[in-house]
CSV table of C-alpha atoms in Angstrom, one decimal:
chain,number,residue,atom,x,y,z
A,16,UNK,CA,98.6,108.4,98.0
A,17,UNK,CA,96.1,105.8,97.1
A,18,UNK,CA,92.7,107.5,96.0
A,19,UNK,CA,90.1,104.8,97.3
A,20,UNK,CA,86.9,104.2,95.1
A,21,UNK,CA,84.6,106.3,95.9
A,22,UNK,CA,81.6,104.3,94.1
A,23,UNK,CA,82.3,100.5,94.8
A,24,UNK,CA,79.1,98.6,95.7
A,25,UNK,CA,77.3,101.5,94.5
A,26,UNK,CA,77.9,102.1,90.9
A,27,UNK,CA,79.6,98.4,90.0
A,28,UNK,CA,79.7,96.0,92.1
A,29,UNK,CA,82.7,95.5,95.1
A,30,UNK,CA,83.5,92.2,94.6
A,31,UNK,CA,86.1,91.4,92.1
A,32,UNK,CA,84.9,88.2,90.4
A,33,UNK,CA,81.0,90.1,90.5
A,34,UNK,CA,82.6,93.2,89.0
A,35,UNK,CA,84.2,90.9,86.1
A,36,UNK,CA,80.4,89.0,85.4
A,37,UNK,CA,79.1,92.2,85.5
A,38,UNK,CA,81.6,93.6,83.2
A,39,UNK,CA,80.9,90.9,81.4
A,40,UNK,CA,77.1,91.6,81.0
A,41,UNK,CA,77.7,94.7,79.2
A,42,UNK,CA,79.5,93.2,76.6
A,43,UNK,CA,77.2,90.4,75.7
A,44,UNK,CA,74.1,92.7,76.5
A,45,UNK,CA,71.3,93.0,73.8
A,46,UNK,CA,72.4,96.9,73.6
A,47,UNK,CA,76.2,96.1,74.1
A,48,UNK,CA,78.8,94.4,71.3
A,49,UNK,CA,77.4,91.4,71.8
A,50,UNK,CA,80.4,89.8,72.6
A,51,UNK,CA,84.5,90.4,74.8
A,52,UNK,CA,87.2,91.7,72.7
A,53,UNK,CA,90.4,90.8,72.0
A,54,UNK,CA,93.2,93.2,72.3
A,55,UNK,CA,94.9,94.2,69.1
A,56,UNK,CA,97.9,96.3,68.5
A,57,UNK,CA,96.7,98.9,66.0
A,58,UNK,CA,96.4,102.0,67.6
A,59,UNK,CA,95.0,104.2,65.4
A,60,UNK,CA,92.3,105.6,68.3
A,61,UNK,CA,93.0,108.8,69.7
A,62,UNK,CA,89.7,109.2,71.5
A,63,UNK,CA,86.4,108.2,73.0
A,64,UNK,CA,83.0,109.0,74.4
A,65,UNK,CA,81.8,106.6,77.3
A,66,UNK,CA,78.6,107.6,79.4
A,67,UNK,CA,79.4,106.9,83.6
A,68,UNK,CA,76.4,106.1,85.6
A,69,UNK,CA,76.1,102.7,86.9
A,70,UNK,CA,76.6,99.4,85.0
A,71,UNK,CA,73.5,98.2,85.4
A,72,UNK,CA,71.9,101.3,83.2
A,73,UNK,CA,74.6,103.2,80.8
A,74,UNK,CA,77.2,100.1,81.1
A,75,UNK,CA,76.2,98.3,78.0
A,76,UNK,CA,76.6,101.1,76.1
A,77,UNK,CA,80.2,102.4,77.7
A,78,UNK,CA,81.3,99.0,76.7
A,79,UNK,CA,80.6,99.7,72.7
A,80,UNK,CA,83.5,102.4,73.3
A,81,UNK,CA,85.8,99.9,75.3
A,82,UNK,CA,85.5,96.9,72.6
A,83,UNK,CA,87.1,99.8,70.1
A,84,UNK,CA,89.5,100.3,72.2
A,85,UNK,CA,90.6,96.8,73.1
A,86,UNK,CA,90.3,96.1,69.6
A,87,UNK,CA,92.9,99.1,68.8
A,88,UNK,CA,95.3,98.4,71.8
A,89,UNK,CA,96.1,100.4,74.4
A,90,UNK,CA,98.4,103.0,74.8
A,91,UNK,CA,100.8,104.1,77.5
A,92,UNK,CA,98.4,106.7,79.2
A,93,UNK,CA,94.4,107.7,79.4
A,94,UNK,CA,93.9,110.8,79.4
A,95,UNK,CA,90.3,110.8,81.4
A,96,UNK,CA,88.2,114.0,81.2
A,97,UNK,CA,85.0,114.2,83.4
A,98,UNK,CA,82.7,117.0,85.0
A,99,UNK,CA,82.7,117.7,88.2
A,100,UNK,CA,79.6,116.6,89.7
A,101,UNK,CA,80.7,117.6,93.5
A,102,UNK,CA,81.5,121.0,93.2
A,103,UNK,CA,84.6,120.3,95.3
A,104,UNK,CA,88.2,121.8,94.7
A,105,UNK,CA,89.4,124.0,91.4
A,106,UNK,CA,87.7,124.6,88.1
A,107,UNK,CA,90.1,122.4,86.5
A,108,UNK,CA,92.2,119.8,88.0
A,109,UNK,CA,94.0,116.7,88.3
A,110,UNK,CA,96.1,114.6,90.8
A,111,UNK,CA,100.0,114.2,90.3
A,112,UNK,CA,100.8,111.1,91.6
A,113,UNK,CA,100.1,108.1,93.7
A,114,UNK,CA,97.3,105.7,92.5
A,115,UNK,CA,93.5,104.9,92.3
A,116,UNK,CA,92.1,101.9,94.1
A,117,UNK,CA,89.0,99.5,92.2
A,118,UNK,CA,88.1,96.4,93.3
A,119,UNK,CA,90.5,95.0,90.0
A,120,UNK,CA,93.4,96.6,91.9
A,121,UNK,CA,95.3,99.9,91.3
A,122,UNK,CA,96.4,101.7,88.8
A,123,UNK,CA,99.6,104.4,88.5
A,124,UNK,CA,99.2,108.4,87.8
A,125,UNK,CA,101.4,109.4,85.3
A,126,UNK,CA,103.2,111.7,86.8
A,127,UNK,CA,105.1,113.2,84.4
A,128,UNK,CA,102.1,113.6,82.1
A,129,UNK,CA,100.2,115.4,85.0
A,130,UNK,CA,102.8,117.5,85.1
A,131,UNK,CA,103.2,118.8,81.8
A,132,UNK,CA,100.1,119.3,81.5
A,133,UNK,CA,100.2,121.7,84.4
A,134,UNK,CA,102.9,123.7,83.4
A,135,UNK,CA,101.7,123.8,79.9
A,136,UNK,CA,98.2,125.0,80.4
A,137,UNK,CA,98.2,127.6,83.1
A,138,UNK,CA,94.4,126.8,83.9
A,139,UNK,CA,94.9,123.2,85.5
A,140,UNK,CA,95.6,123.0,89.4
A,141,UNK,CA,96.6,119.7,91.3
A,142,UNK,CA,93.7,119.0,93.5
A,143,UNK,CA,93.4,116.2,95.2
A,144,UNK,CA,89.7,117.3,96.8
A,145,UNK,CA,88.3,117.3,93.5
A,146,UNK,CA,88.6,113.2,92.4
A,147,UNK,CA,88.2,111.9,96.3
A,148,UNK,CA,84.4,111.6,95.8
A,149,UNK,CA,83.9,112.0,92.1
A,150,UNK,CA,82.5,109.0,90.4
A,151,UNK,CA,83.1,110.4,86.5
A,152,UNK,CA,86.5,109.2,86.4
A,153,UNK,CA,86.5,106.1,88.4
A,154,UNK,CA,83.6,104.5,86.6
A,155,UNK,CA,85.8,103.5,83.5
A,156,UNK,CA,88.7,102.1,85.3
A,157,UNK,CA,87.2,98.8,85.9
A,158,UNK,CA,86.4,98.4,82.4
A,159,UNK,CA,90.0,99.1,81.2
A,160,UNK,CA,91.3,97.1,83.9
A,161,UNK,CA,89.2,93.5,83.1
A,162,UNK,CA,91.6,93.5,79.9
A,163,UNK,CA,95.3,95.2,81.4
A,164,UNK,CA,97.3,96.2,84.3
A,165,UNK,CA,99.7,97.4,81.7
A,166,UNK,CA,98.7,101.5,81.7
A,167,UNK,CA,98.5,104.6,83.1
A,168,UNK,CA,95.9,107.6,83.9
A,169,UNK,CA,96.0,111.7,84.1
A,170,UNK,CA,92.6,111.9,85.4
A,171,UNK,CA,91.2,115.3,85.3
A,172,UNK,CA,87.8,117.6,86.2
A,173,UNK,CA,86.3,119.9,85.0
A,174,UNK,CA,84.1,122.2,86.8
A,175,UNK,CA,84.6,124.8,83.6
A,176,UNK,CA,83.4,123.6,80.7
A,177,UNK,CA,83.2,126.0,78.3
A,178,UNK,CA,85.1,126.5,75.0
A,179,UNK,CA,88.1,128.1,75.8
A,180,UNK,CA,89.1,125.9,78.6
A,181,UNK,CA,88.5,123.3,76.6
A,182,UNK,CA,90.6,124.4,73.9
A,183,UNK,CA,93.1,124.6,76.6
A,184,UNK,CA,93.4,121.5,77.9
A,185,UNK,CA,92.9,119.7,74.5
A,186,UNK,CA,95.6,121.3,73.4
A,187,UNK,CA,97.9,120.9,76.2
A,188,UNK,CA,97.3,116.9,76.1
A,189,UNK,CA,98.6,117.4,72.2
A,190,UNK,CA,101.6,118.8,73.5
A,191,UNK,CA,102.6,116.8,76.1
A,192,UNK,CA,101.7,113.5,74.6
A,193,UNK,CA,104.4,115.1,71.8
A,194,UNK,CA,107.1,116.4,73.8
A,195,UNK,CA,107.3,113.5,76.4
A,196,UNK,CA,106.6,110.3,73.3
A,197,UNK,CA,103.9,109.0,74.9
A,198,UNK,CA,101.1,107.4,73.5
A,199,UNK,CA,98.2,108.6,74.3
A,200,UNK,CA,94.4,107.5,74.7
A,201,UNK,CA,91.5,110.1,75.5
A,202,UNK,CA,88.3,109.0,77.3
A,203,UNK,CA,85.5,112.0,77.3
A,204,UNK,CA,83.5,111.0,80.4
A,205,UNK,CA,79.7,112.1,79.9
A,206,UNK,CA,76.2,111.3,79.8
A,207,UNK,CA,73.5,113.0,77.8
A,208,UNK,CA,70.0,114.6,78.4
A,209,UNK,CA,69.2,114.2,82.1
A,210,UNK,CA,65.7,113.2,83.0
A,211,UNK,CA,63.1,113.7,80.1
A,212,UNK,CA,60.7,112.0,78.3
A,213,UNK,CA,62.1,110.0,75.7
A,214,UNK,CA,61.1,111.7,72.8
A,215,UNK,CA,62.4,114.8,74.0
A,216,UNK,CA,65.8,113.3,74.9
A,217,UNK,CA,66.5,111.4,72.1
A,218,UNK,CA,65.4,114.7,69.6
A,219,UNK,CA,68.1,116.7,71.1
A,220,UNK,CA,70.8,114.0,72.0
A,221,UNK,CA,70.6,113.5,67.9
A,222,UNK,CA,71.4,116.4,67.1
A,223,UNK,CA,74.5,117.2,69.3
A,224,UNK,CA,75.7,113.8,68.6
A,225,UNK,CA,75.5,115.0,64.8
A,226,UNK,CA,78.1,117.6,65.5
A,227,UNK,CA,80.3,114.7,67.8
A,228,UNK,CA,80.3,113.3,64.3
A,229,UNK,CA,81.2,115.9,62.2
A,230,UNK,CA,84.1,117.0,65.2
A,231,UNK,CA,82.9,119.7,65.3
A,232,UNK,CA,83.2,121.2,68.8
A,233,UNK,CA,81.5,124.6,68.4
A,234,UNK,CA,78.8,123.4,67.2
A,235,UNK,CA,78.1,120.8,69.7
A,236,UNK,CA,78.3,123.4,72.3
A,237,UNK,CA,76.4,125.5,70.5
A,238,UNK,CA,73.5,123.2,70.2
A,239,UNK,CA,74.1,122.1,73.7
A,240,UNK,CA,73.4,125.4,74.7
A,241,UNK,CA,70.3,126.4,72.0
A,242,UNK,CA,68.4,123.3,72.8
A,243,UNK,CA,69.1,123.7,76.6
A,244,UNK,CA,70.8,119.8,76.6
A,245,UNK,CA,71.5,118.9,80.3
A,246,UNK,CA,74.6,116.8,79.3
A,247,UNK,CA,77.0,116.6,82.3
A,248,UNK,CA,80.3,116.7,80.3
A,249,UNK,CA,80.3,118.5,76.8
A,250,UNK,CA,83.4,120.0,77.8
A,251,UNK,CA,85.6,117.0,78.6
A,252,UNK,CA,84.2,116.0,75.1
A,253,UNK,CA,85.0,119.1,73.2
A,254,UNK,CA,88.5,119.4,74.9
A,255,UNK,CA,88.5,115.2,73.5
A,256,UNK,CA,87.4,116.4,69.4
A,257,UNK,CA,90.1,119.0,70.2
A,258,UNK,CA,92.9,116.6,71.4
A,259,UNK,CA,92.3,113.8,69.0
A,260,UNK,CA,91.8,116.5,66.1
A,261,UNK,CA,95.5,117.6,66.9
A,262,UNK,CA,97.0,114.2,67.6
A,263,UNK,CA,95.9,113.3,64.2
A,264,UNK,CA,91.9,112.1,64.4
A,265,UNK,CA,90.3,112.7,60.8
A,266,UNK,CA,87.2,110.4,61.7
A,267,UNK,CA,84.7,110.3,64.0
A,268,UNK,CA,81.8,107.4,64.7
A,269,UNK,CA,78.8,107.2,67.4
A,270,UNK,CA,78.9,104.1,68.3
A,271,UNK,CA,76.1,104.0,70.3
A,272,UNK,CA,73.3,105.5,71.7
A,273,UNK,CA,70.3,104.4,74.6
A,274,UNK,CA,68.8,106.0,77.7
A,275,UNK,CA,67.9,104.3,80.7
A,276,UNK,CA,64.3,103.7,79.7
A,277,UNK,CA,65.8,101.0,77.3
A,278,UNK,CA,67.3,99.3,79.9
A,279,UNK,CA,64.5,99.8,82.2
A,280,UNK,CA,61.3,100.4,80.2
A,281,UNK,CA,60.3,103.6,81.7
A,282,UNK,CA,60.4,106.1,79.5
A,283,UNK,CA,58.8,109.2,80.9
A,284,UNK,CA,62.3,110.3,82.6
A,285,UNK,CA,65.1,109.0,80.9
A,286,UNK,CA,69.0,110.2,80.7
A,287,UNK,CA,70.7,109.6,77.5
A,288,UNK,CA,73.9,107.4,77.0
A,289,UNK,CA,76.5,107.8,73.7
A,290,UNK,CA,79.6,105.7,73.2
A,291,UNK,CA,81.8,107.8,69.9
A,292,UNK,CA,85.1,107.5,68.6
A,293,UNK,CA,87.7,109.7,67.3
A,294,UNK,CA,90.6,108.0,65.0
């Protein structure tokens, strides 16, 4: 099947050569890089953080995350982890083949990831309903796609977020990426505080991007939960410390950080944006 995009001309633009510029614009933006990256063949990345509301407000700083990865080279497979912000289909799922549509073209499932995955971690269902109008996932295509055509994705949701499933399916992308050789890239699809006043948002964002830091999972979800920190996807990033911990990460950076009100100057409602990296 071919999963259309769900957010085109909503969240980035439609049209391919506007989608480039725009891509583009969050490299060179004041609170990007600063400038496009050249791909590189290191590999040494096991894992990111990248925000996914539109381009025009958390794109510069997604793009902090995608420079390191361009930089590193890409692997063979992403891995992309994301809350489900529809409520539709299982707690935890992903699709097992065909491909998903951008306005940069399509790319492959990999089925054979998608299906270890499956049978190595019970929890995961195949569920088409839950990526047909979920924007977490599709939302960092584009941005991999502007540099290669040369990869494929296991995205996944997940509507359960806490510890243990996250253990769960970091671990099962450990395994799998060991038993089938593949090389493997994880993308932790999240934003941070939701609609605060700055202050307030950046206080708390700090600290849980402390623990990011120190990968440390527990305590990230632990402070998520103390300080009551609306961020949409602390388990795709826990399950992401967990993965890259076990595929060989001993360093972590935060690359990044902004809310909206520094894109758009108002400041009494903002939601918070982090790019990290796990090598």
């Amino acid at each position: 099947m071919i999963r259309k995009p769900a957010v085109a001309g909503v969240f980035y633009e439609s049209n391919p050569e506007s989608l480039k510029n725009r891509i583009e614009w969050c490299f060179k933006h004041e609170l990007g890089p600063g400038k496009i990256p050249t791909m590189g063949n290191k590999r040494e990345i096991k894992g990111v953080m990248a925000p996914h509301a539109g381009y025009l407000y958390s794109g510069p700083i997604a793009a902090h995350s995608y420079y390191k990865i361009v930089e590193d080279g890409f692997p063979e497979t992403f891995v992309i982890l994301c809350p489900n912000h529809t409520g539709l289909g299982s707690g935890i799922s992903t699709m097992l083949e065909g491909e998903w549509e951008t306005p940069l073209g399509n790319v492959e499932i990999d089925t054979a990831f998608a299906k270890e995955m499956i049978e190595d971690a019970g929890i995961i269902d195949s569920d088409v309903s839950s990526h047909v109008r979920e924007h977490s996932c599709e939302v960092h295509l584009p941005f991999l796609q502007y540099f290669s055509d040369d990869f494929k994705i296991v995205p996944v949701t997940m509507w359960i977020q806490d510890l243990e499933t996250s253990y769960d399916i970091g671990n099962s992308i450990k395994k799998t990426a060991e038993a089938l050789g593949t090389s493997v890239g994880i993308i932790a699809s999240s934003d941070m505080t939701h609609y605060r006043p700055q202050n307030i948002a950046a206080t708390n964002d700090k600290q849980v991007l402390d623990a990011i830091d120190a990968m440390d999972e527990k305590l990230m979800m632990k402070r998520v939960l103390d300080l009551n920190v609306t961020m949409c996807g602390y388990g795709p990033v826990a399950s992401t410390i967990i993965a890259s911990k076990g595929l060989g990460a001993q360093n972590a950076e935060v690359l990044k950080y902004a809310t909206s009100g520094d894109l758009t100057g108002d400041y009494s409602a903002v939601v918070g944006y982090a790019s990290a990296m796990f090598w």
